Amino acid sequence: MKEIRIGIIGTGVMGADHAAILAEGVANARLAAVQDFDRSRAETIAASLGVRAIADADTLIGDPDIDAVMVCSPDGTHASLALKAIATRKPVLVEKPLAGSLEDAEAIVRAEVAAGRRLVQVGFMRRFDAGYREMKQALASGELGRPLFLHCVHRNAVGPDYLTSELVIANSAGHEFDIARYLLDEEITSAIVASPPATRNAPNRQPQFILLQTGSGVVVDIEVFTDAQYGYDVRAELVCEDGTVALDPSPATTLRAKGYDGFRTPSDWRPRFRQAYRAQLEAWTAGILTQTPSGSSAWDGYMAMLVTKACLQAWKTGTRAAVEIPEKPSLYR
């Protein structure tokens, strides 16, 4: 088996983390080069990891010594870079969201279908988290019966300054949209959104409560609270006819329940999902070598964006919004 030589575009938080994981060692993969619009940042990371810093993204994608590309640059650049990777027939892992607009996401799907091969994976790393995988296996065993409710909680300590009430839905909730589709293995068909008042800690944005329903009628509720102060906290419970299955509670949840005051979870989300990020990279590179891709496809990324569109419509109108569900191309079936 050959070694996959990977180039990373974007060396901010996620790009730097992926570079560090690859440098630590991922089976059958090697970090070969990095690129960033901030050239000094890319050069610093390249020097620390002993790889090349390439001046621009197009050069990195076209480099014959790069076998696969990771796109970790700002959201608005994702589509153009993914399309260039598809044009060179190089596998590309794109951090979520797939694109900055639905039109650009559709263009990626069309280009990949025209190429006749799955080349794009979207960085919904929760599909590789052990806890979520155990939940999916428990449901698949049949012992719990038919699913009825999926309860999801997504909390951050403090949201970034640019985050708005709209972006709480459009950006922060995206992982929940994908993991609900993954766990339940069906499409989300409608959305309702309710917003409590903004908190004193973040008066410029509101927490959001999202209520989704799938084609078979399963109800999915999602609390997205980006300014919870105490830390990063992700929870999920799947309630079925004959039992429930949930992620293990965080240490903060356990200690607060026992009456310990002042406990804080880490404010950074990366430690919680570090093993999932590694597993995602391992699965992605193994899929390249065996030509059996896994993880979220371009279609999954597109569908998450269509759910986002319905949620934003529901939030703006105060009514239930239907999720548009196009016909799935045979490439993704």
Coordinates of C-alpha atoms in Angstrom, one line a residue:
M1 CA 0.0 0.0 0.0
K2 CA 1.3 3.4 -0.9
E3 CA 1.5 6.4 1.4
I4 CA -1.1 9.2 0.9
R5 CA 0.7 12.6 0.7
I6 CA -1.6 15.2 2.0
G7 CA -1.6 19.0 1.5
I8 CA -3.6 21.3 3.9
I9 CA -5.1 24.6 2.7
G10 CA -5.7 26.8 5.7
T11 CA -3.5 26.7 8.8
G12 CA -5.9 28.3 11.3
V13 CA -7.4 26.4 14.2
M14 CA -8.6 23.3 12.3
G15 CA -5.9 23.2 9.7
A16 CA -3.2 23.4 12.4
D17 CA -4.9 20.7 14.4
H18 CA -5.1 18.4 11.4
A19 CA -1.5 19.0 10.6
A20 CA -0.5 18.1 14.2
I21 CA -2.5 14.9 14.1
L22 CA -0.9 13.9 10.8
A23 CA 2.5 14.7 12.1
E24 CA 1.9 12.5 15.1
G25 CA 1.3 9.7 12.7
V26 CA -1.7 8.4 10.8
A27 CA -1.5 5.0 9.1
N28 CA -0.7 5.2 5.4
A29 CA -0.7 9.0 5.4
R30 CA 1.9 11.8 5.6
L31 CA 1.6 15.5 5.8
A32 CA 3.5 16.9 2.7
A33 CA 2.7 20.6 2.6
V34 CA 0.6 23.4 4.0
Q35 CA -0.7 26.7 2.6
D36 CA -2.4 29.7 4.0
F37 CA -3.2 33.3 2.9
D38 CA -1.1 34.3 5.9
R39 CA 2.1 33.1 4.4
S40 CA 4.1 33.6 7.6
R41 CA 1.7 31.4 9.6
A42 CA 2.0 28.6 7.0
E43 CA 5.7 28.9 7.0
T44 CA 5.9 28.7 10.8
I45 CA 3.8 25.6 10.9
A46 CA 5.7 24.0 8.0
A47 CA 9.0 24.6 9.7
S48 CA 7.8 23.2 13.0
L49 CA 6.6 20.0 11.3
G50 CA 9.3 19.6 8.7
V51 CA 7.1 20.0 5.6
R52 CA 6.8 22.4 2.7
A53 CA 5.0 25.7 2.7
I54 CA 3.4 26.4 -0.7
A55 CA 2.6 29.9 -1.7
D56 CA -0.9 29.6 -3.1
A57 CA -3.8 27.1 -3.0
D58 CA -3.9 26.4 -6.7
T59 CA -0.3 25.4 -6.7
L60 CA -0.8 23.0 -3.8
I61 CA -3.8 21.4 -5.5
G62 CA -1.9 20.9 -8.7
D63 CA 1.3 19.8 -7.2
P64 CA 2.2 16.2 -8.5
D65 CA 3.7 15.3 -5.1
I66 CA 0.3 15.9 -3.4
D67 CA -2.1 13.0 -3.5
A68 CA -5.0 14.4 -1.5
V69 CA -6.1 17.8 -0.2
M70 CA -7.7 19.1 3.0
V71 CA -9.6 22.4 2.8
C72 CA -9.6 24.2 6.2
S73 CA -9.8 27.7 4.8
P74 CA -12.7 30.2 5.4
D75 CA -16.1 28.9 4.5
G76 CA -16.5 31.1 1.4
T77 CA -13.4 29.5 -0.2
H78 CA -14.5 25.9 0.2
A79 CA -16.5 25.4 -3.0
S80 CA -13.9 26.9 -5.4
L81 CA -11.1 24.8 -3.8
A82 CA -13.2 21.6 -3.8
L83 CA -14.1 22.1 -7.5
K84 CA -10.4 22.5 -8.4
A85 CA -9.6 19.3 -6.5
I86 CA -12.3 17.5 -8.3
A87 CA -11.0 18.8 -11.6
T88 CA -7.6 17.3 -10.9
R89 CA -9.4 14.1 -9.6
K90 CA -7.7 14.4 -6.2
P91 CA -9.6 13.4 -3.1
V92 CA -10.5 16.3 -0.9
L93 CA -11.7 16.5 2.7
V94 CA -13.6 19.8 3.2
E95 CA -14.3 21.2 6.7
K96 CA -17.9 21.9 7.2
P97 CA -19.9 23.6 5.7
L98 CA -19.4 22.1 2.3
A99 CA -19.8 25.5 0.7
G100 CA -20.7 29.1 1.4
S101 CA -24.0 28.9 -0.5
L102 CA -26.5 26.3 -1.7
E103 CA -25.7 27.1 -5.3
D104 CA -22.0 26.4 -4.7
A105 CA -22.9 23.1 -2.9
E106 CA -25.0 22.0 -5.9
A107 CA -22.1 22.8 -8.2
I108 CA -19.8 20.5 -6.1
V109 CA -22.4 17.7 -6.3
R110 CA -22.8 18.1 -10.1
A111 CA -19.0 18.2 -10.6
E112 CA -18.5 15.0 -8.6
V113 CA -21.3 13.2 -10.4
A114 CA -19.8 14.2 -13.7
A115 CA -16.4 12.8 -12.5
G116 CA -18.2 9.5 -11.8
R117 CA -16.4 9.0 -8.5
R118 CA -16.7 10.1 -4.9
L119 CA -13.8 12.5 -4.3
V120 CA -15.3 14.8 -1.6
Q121 CA -15.7 14.1 2.1
V122 CA -17.1 16.7 4.5
G123 CA -15.5 17.1 7.9
F124 CA -18.5 16.0 10.0
M125 CA -16.2 14.2 12.4
R126 CA -18.9 13.2 14.9
R127 CA -19.7 10.2 12.6
F128 CA -16.4 8.8 13.8
D129 CA -16.9 9.5 17.5
A130 CA -17.1 6.3 19.5
G131 CA -20.2 7.4 21.5
Y132 CA -22.3 8.3 18.5
R133 CA -21.2 5.0 16.8
E134 CA -22.3 3.0 19.8
M135 CA -25.7 4.8 19.7
K136 CA -26.1 3.9 16.0
Q137 CA -25.1 0.3 16.7
A138 CA -27.6 0.1 19.6
L139 CA -30.4 1.3 17.3
A140 CA -29.4 -1.1 14.5
S141 CA -29.5 -4.1 16.8
G142 CA -33.2 -3.8 17.0
E143 CA -33.3 -4.3 20.8
L144 CA -34.5 -0.7 21.4
G145 CA -37.4 -0.9 19.0
R146 CA -38.4 2.0 16.7
P147 CA -36.8 5.5 17.4
L148 CA -39.2 8.2 18.7
F149 CA -37.1 11.1 19.9
L150 CA -33.5 12.3 19.5
H151 CA -32.5 15.0 22.0
C152 CA -29.4 17.0 21.2
V153 CA -27.5 19.6 23.2
H154 CA -24.7 21.8 21.8
R155 CA -23.2 24.3 24.2
N156 CA -20.0 26.4 23.9
A157 CA -18.5 28.5 26.7
V158 CA -18.4 31.8 24.8
G159 CA -19.2 32.4 21.1
P160 CA -17.0 34.5 18.8
D161 CA -17.8 38.1 18.4
Y162 CA -19.0 37.7 14.8
L163 CA -21.6 35.1 15.7
T164 CA -25.2 36.2 15.2
S165 CA -28.5 34.6 16.1
E166 CA -28.7 33.5 12.4
L167 CA -25.2 32.0 12.5
V168 CA -26.0 30.0 15.6
I169 CA -28.3 28.1 13.3
A170 CA -26.3 28.3 10.1
N171 CA -22.9 27.4 11.6
S172 CA -23.1 26.0 15.1
A173 CA -26.0 23.6 14.5
G174 CA -24.6 22.0 11.4
H175 CA -23.0 19.0 13.2
E176 CA -26.4 18.1 14.8
F177 CA -28.1 18.2 11.4
D178 CA -25.6 15.7 10.0
I179 CA -25.5 13.4 13.1
A180 CA -29.3 13.2 13.2
R181 CA -29.3 12.0 9.5
Y182 CA -26.4 9.6 10.3
L183 CA -28.0 8.1 13.4
L184 CA -31.5 7.8 12.0
D185 CA -30.5 7.0 8.5
E186 CA -33.3 9.1 7.0
E187 CA -34.0 12.6 5.8
I188 CA -35.2 15.5 7.9
T189 CA -38.4 16.8 6.3
S190 CA -39.5 19.9 8.4
A191 CA -38.2 22.4 10.9
I192 CA -39.5 24.8 13.6
V193 CA -37.3 27.2 15.5
A194 CA -37.9 29.0 18.8
S195 CA -35.6 31.6 20.3
P196 CA -35.4 32.5 24.0
P197 CA -34.1 36.0 24.9
A198 CA -30.5 36.9 24.4
T199 CA -28.4 36.5 27.6
R200 CA -26.6 39.2 29.5
N201 CA -23.4 37.6 28.4
A202 CA -24.2 37.8 24.7
P203 CA -26.8 40.5 24.1
N204 CA -26.1 40.5 20.4
R205 CA -27.4 36.9 19.7
Q206 CA -30.0 34.5 21.0
P207 CA -29.7 30.8 21.9
Q208 CA -31.8 28.7 19.5
F209 CA -34.1 25.7 20.0
I210 CA -34.7 23.7 16.8
L211 CA -37.4 21.1 16.4
L212 CA -37.0 18.8 13.4
Q213 CA -39.0 15.9 12.1
T214 CA -37.9 13.1 9.8
G215 CA -39.8 11.4 7.0
S216 CA -40.9 8.5 9.4
G217 CA -42.0 11.0 12.1
V218 CA -39.0 10.8 14.5
V219 CA -38.8 14.1 16.4
V220 CA -35.3 15.7 16.8
D221 CA -34.8 18.6 19.2
I222 CA -31.6 20.6 19.3
E223 CA -30.6 23.2 21.9
V224 CA -27.8 25.4 20.6
F225 CA -26.4 27.7 23.3
T226 CA -23.1 29.2 22.3
D227 CA -22.5 31.3 25.5
A228 CA -23.2 28.8 28.3
Q229 CA -20.1 30.1 30.2
Y230 CA -19.2 26.9 32.0
G231 CA -17.5 25.2 29.0
Y232 CA -18.0 23.0 25.9
D233 CA -20.7 20.4 26.4
V234 CA -22.3 18.1 23.8
R235 CA -25.1 15.6 24.7
A236 CA -27.4 13.3 22.9
E237 CA -30.1 10.8 23.8
L238 CA -32.0 8.5 21.5
V239 CA -35.4 7.5 22.9
C240 CA -37.0 4.4 21.4
E241 CA -40.0 2.2 21.9
D242 CA -38.2 -0.2 24.2
G243 CA -35.4 1.8 25.8
T244 CA -32.9 4.6 25.4
V245 CA -29.3 5.1 24.5
A246 CA -27.2 8.2 25.2
L247 CA -23.7 9.6 25.0
D248 CA -21.8 9.3 28.3
P249 CA -22.4 12.3 30.4
S250 CA -19.6 14.9 30.6
P251 CA -17.7 15.2 33.9
A252 CA -19.3 18.6 34.3
T253 CA -22.8 17.1 34.2
T254 CA -21.9 14.5 36.8
L255 CA -20.2 16.9 39.2
R256 CA -22.9 19.5 39.0
A257 CA -25.5 16.9 39.7
K258 CA -23.6 16.0 42.9
G259 CA -23.6 19.6 44.0
Y260 CA -20.0 20.7 43.3
D261 CA -20.0 24.4 42.5
G262 CA -17.6 26.1 40.2
F263 CA -16.7 23.2 38.0
R264 CA -15.9 24.0 34.4
T265 CA -15.6 21.8 31.3
P266 CA -12.9 22.8 28.8
S267 CA -13.9 25.8 26.7
D268 CA -12.3 24.3 23.6
W269 CA -14.2 21.7 21.6
R270 CA -11.2 19.9 20.2
P271 CA -10.2 17.7 23.2
R272 CA -13.7 16.3 23.3
F273 CA -13.5 15.1 19.7
R274 CA -9.8 14.7 19.2
Q275 CA -10.1 10.9 18.8
A276 CA -12.9 11.4 16.3
Y277 CA -10.7 13.8 14.2
R278 CA -8.0 11.1 14.2
A279 CA -10.4 8.4 13.3
Q280 CA -11.8 10.5 10.5
L281 CA -8.4 11.0 9.0
E282 CA -7.6 7.3 9.2
A283 CA -10.9 6.4 7.6
W284 CA -10.5 9.0 4.9
T285 CA -7.0 7.9 3.9
A286 CA -7.9 4.2 4.1
G287 CA -10.9 4.9 1.8
I288 CA -8.6 6.6 -0.7
L289 CA -6.3 3.6 -0.8
T290 CA -9.1 1.1 -1.2
Q291 CA -11.4 3.3 -3.2
T292 CA -14.2 2.7 -0.7
P293 CA -15.0 6.2 0.7
S294 CA -16.6 6.6 4.1
G295 CA -17.8 9.5 6.1
S296 CA -20.0 12.4 5.1
S297 CA -20.3 12.7 1.3
A298 CA -20.8 15.9 -0.7
W299 CA -24.5 14.9 -0.8
D300 CA -24.5 14.8 3.0
G301 CA -23.0 18.2 3.1
Y302 CA -25.5 19.5 0.6
M303 CA -28.4 18.0 2.6
A304 CA -27.2 19.6 5.9
M305 CA -27.3 22.9 4.1
L306 CA -30.8 22.3 2.9
V307 CA -31.8 21.6 6.5
T308 CA -30.1 24.9 7.5
K309 CA -32.1 26.7 4.8
A310 CA -35.4 25.4 6.2
C311 CA -34.4 26.2 9.8
L312 CA -33.5 29.8 8.8
Q313 CA -36.8 30.1 7.0
A314 CA -38.7 28.8 10.1
W315 CA -36.8 31.2 12.3
K316 CA -37.6 34.2 10.2
T317 CA -41.3 33.4 9.6
G318 CA -42.1 31.8 13.0
T319 CA -43.7 28.9 11.1
R320 CA -42.9 25.3 10.2
A321 CA -40.7 25.1 7.1
A322 CA -40.4 22.1 4.8
V323 CA -37.0 20.8 3.9
E324 CA -36.4 20.5 0.2
I325 CA -35.3 17.0 -0.7
P326 CA -34.0 16.6 -4.2
E327 CA -33.6 13.3 -6.0
K328 CA -30.3 11.6 -4.8
P329 CA -27.9 10.9 -7.7
S330 CA -27.0 7.2 -8.0
L331 CA -23.3 8.0 -7.1
Y332 CA -24.5 8.5 -3.5
R333 CA -26.9 5.6 -3.1

